[in-house]
PDB file of C-alpha atoms in Angstrom:
ATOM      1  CA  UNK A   1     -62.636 -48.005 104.676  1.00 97.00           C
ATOM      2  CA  UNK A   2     -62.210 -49.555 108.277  1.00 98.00           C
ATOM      3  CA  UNK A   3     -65.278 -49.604 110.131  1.00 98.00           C
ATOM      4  CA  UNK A   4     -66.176 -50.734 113.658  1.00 98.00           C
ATOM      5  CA  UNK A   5     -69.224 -52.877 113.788  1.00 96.00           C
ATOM      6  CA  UNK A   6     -71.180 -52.638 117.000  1.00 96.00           C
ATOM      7  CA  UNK A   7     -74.029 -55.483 118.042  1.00 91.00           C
ATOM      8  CA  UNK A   8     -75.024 -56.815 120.895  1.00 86.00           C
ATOM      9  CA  UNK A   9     -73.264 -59.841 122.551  1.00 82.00           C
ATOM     10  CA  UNK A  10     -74.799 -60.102 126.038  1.00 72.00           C
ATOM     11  CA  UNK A  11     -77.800 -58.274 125.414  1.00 75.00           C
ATOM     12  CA  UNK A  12     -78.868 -60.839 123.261  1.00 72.00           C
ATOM     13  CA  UNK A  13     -78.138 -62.618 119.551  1.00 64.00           C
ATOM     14  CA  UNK A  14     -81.644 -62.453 117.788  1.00 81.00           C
ATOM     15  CA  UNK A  15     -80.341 -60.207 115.394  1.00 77.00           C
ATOM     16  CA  UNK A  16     -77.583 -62.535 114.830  1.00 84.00           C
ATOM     17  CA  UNK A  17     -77.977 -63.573 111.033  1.00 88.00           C
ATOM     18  CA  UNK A  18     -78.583 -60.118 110.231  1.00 92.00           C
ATOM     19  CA  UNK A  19     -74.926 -58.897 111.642  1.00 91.00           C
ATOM     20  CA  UNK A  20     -74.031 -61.516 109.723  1.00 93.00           C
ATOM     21  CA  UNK A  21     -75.630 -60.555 106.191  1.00 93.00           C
ATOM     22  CA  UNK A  22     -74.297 -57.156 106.777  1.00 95.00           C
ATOM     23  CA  UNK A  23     -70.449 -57.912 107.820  1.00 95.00           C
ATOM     24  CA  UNK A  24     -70.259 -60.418 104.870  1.00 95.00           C
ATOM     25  CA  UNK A  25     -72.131 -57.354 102.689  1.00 95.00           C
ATOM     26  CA  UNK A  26     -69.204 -54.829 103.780  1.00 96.00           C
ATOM     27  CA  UNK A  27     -66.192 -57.510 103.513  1.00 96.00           C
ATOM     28  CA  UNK A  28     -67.053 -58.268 100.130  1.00 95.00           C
ATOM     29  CA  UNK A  29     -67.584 -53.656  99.410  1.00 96.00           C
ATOM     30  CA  UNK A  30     -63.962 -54.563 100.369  1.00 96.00           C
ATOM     31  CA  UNK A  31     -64.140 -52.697 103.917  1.00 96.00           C
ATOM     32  CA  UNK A  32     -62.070 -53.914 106.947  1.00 98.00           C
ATOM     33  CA  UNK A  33     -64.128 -54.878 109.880  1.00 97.00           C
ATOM     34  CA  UNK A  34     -61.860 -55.499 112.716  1.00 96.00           C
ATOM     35  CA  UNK A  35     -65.076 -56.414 114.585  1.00 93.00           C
ATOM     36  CA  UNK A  36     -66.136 -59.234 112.093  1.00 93.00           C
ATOM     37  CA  UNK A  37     -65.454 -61.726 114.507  1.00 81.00           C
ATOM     38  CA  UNK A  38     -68.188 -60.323 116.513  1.00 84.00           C
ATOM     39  CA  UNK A  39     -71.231 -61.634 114.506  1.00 87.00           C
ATOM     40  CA  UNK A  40     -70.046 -65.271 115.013  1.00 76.00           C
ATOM     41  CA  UNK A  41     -72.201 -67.605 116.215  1.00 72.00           C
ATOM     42  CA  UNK A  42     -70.981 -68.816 120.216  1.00 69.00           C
ATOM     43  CA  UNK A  43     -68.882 -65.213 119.852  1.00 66.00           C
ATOM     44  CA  UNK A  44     -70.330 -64.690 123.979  1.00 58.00           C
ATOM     45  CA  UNK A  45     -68.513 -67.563 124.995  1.00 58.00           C
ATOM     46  CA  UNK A  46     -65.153 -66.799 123.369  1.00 61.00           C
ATOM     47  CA  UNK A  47     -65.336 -63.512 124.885  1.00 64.00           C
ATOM     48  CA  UNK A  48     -66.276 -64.622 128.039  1.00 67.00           C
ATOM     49  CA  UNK A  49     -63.006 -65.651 128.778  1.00 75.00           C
ATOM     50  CA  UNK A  50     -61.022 -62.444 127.967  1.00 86.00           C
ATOM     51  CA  UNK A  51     -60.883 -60.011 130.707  1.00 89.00           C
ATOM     52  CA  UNK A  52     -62.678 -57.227 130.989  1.00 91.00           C
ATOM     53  CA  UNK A  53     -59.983 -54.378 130.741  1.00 95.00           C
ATOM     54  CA  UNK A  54     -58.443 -55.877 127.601  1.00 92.00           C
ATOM     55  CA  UNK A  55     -61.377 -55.755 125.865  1.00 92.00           C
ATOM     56  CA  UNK A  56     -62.288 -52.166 126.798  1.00 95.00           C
ATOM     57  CA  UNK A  57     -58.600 -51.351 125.436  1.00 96.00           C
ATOM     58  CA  UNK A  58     -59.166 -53.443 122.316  1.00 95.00           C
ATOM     59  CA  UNK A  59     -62.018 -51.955 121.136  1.00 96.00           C
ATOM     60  CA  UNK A  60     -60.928 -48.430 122.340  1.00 97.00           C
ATOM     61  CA  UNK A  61     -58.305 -49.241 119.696  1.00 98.00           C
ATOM     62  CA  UNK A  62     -60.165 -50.254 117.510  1.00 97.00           C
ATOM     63  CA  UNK A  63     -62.642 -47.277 117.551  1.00 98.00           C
ATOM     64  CA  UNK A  64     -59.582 -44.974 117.606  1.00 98.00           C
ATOM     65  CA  UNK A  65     -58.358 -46.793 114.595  1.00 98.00           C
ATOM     66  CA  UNK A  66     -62.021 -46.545 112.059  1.00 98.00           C
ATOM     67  CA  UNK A  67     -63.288 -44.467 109.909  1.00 98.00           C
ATOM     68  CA  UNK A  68     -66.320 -45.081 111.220  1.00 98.00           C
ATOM     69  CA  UNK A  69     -68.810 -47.076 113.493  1.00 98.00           C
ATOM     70  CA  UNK A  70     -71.940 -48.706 112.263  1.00 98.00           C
ATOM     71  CA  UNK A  71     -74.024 -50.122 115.245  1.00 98.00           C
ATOM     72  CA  UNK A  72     -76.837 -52.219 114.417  1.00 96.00           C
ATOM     73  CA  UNK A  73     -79.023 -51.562 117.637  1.00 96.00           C
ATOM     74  CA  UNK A  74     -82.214 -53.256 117.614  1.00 95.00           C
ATOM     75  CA  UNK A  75     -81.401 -55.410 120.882  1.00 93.00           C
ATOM     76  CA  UNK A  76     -80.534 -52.850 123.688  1.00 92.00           C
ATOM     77  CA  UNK A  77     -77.036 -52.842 124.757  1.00 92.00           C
ATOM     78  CA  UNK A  78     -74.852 -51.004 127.134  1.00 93.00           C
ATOM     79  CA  UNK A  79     -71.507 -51.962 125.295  1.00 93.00           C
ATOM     80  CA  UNK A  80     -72.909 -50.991 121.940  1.00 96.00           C
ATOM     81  CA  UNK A  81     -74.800 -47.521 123.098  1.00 96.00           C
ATOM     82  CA  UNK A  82     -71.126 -47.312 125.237  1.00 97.00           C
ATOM     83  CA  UNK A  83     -69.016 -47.333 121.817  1.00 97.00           C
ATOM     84  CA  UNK A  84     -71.666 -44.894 119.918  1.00 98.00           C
ATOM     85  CA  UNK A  85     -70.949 -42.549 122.467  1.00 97.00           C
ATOM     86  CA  UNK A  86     -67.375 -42.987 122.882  1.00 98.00           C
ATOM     87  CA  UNK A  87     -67.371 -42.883 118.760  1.00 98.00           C
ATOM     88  CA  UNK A  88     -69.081 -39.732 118.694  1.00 98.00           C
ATOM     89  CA  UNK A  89     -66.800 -37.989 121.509  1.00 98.00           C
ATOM     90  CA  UNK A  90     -63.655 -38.592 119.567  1.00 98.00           C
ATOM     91  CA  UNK A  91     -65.181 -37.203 116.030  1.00 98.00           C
ATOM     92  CA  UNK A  92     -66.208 -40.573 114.210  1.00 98.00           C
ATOM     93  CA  UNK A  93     -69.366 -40.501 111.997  1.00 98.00           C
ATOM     94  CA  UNK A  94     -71.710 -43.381 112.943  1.00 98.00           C
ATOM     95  CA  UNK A  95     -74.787 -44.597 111.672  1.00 98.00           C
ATOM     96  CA  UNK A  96     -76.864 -46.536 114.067  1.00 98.00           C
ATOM     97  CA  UNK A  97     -79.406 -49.078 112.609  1.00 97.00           C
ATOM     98  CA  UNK A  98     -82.549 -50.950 114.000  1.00 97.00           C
ATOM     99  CA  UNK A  99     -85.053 -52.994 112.403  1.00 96.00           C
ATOM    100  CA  UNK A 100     -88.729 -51.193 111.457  1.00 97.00           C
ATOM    101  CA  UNK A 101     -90.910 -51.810 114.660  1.00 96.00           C
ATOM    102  CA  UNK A 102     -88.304 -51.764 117.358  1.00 96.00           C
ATOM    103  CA  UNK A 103     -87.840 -49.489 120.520  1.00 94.00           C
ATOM    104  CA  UNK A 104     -84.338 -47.758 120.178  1.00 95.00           C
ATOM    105  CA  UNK A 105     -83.081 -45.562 123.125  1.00 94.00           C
ATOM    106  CA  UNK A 106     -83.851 -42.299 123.166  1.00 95.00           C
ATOM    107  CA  UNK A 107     -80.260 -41.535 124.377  1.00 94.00           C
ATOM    108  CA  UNK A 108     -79.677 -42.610 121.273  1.00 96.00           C
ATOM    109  CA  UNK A 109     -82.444 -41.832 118.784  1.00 95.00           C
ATOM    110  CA  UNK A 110     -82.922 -38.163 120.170  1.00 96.00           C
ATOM    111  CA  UNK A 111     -79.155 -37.459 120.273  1.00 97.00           C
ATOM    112  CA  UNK A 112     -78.959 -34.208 117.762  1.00 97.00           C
ATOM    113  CA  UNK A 113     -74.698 -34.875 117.185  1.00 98.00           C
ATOM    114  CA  UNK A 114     -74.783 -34.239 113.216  1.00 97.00           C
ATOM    115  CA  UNK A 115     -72.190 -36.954 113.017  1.00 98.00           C
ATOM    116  CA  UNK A 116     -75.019 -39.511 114.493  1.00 98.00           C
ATOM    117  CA  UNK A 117     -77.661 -41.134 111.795  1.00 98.00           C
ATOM    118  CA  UNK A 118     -80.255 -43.122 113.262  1.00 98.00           C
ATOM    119  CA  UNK A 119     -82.017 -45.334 110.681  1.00 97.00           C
ATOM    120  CA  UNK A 120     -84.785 -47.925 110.678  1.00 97.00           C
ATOM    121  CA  UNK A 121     -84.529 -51.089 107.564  1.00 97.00           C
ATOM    122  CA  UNK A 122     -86.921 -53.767 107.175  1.00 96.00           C
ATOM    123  CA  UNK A 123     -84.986 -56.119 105.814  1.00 94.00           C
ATOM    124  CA  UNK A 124     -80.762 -56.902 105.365  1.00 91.00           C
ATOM    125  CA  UNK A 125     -80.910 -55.662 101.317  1.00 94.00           C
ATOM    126  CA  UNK A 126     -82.216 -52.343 102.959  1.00 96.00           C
ATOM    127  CA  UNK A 127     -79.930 -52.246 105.813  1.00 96.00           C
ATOM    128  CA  UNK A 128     -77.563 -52.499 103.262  1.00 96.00           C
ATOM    129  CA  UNK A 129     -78.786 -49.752 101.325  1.00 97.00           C
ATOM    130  CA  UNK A 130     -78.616 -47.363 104.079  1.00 97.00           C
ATOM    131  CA  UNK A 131     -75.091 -48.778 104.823  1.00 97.00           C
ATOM    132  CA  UNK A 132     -73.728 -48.002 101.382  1.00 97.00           C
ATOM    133  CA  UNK A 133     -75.405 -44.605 101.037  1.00 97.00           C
ATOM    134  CA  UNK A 134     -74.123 -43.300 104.264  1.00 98.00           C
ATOM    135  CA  UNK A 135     -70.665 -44.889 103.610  1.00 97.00           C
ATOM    136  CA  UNK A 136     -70.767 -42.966 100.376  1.00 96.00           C
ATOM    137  CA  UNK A 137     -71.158 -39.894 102.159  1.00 95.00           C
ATOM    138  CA  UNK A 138     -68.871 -40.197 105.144  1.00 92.00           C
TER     139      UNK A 138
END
């Protein structure tokens, strides 16, 4: 399955190693995650350089292109609550994760779009759990 991977670049990186844990995760379920590159560490400053409108077409594209998006939202993020949006206008399923604890959006935790799940995890093997499960059902 192809899946978009949404996390926060500018918004901040403390949820880093778990983006990490959980594109490794799906690339080894044998998924294609054209947004791996994403959860790199010093991915900001690569993308920094790349202007603006050719990354709004790229991942367009790449949204266009998935099965589905997976956001992992615990760090606000206008991009990321941007692509969950734009996801869910063009018919994509999308599961939206945050860690136990955290404040999530309310544009995006009270949005009632049956293709939208909104899930908390307390740790990456649960995250992982959740991402399987709702994989298996998409």
């Amino acid at each position: 399955m192809k899946i978009y991977f949404a996390c926060s670049i500018t918004g901040g990186r403390e949820f880093e190693s778990v983006y990490q844990e959980m594109v490794a995760a799906m690339v080894q379920d044998w998924h294609q995650i054209p947004t791996a590159h994403l959860v790199e560490s010093g991915v900001g400053a690569a993308e920094a350089g790349i202007d603006p409108q050719a990354v709004y077409a790229r991942d367009v594209a790449w949204i266009r292109a998935s099965d589905v998006l997976i956001a992992e939202v615990s760090v606000p993020s206008h991009g990321v609550g941007y692509e969950i949006g734009f996801a869910l206008g063009i018919g994509k399923p999308v599961l939206a994760l945050y860690q136990q604890g955290r404040k999530v959006s309310k544009m995006v935790s009270g949005n009632p779009d049956a293709r939208l799940q909104v899930q908390a995890y307390h740790d990456s093997a649960e995250a992982m759990r959740v991402i399987r499960d709702f994989l298996a059902n998409t």
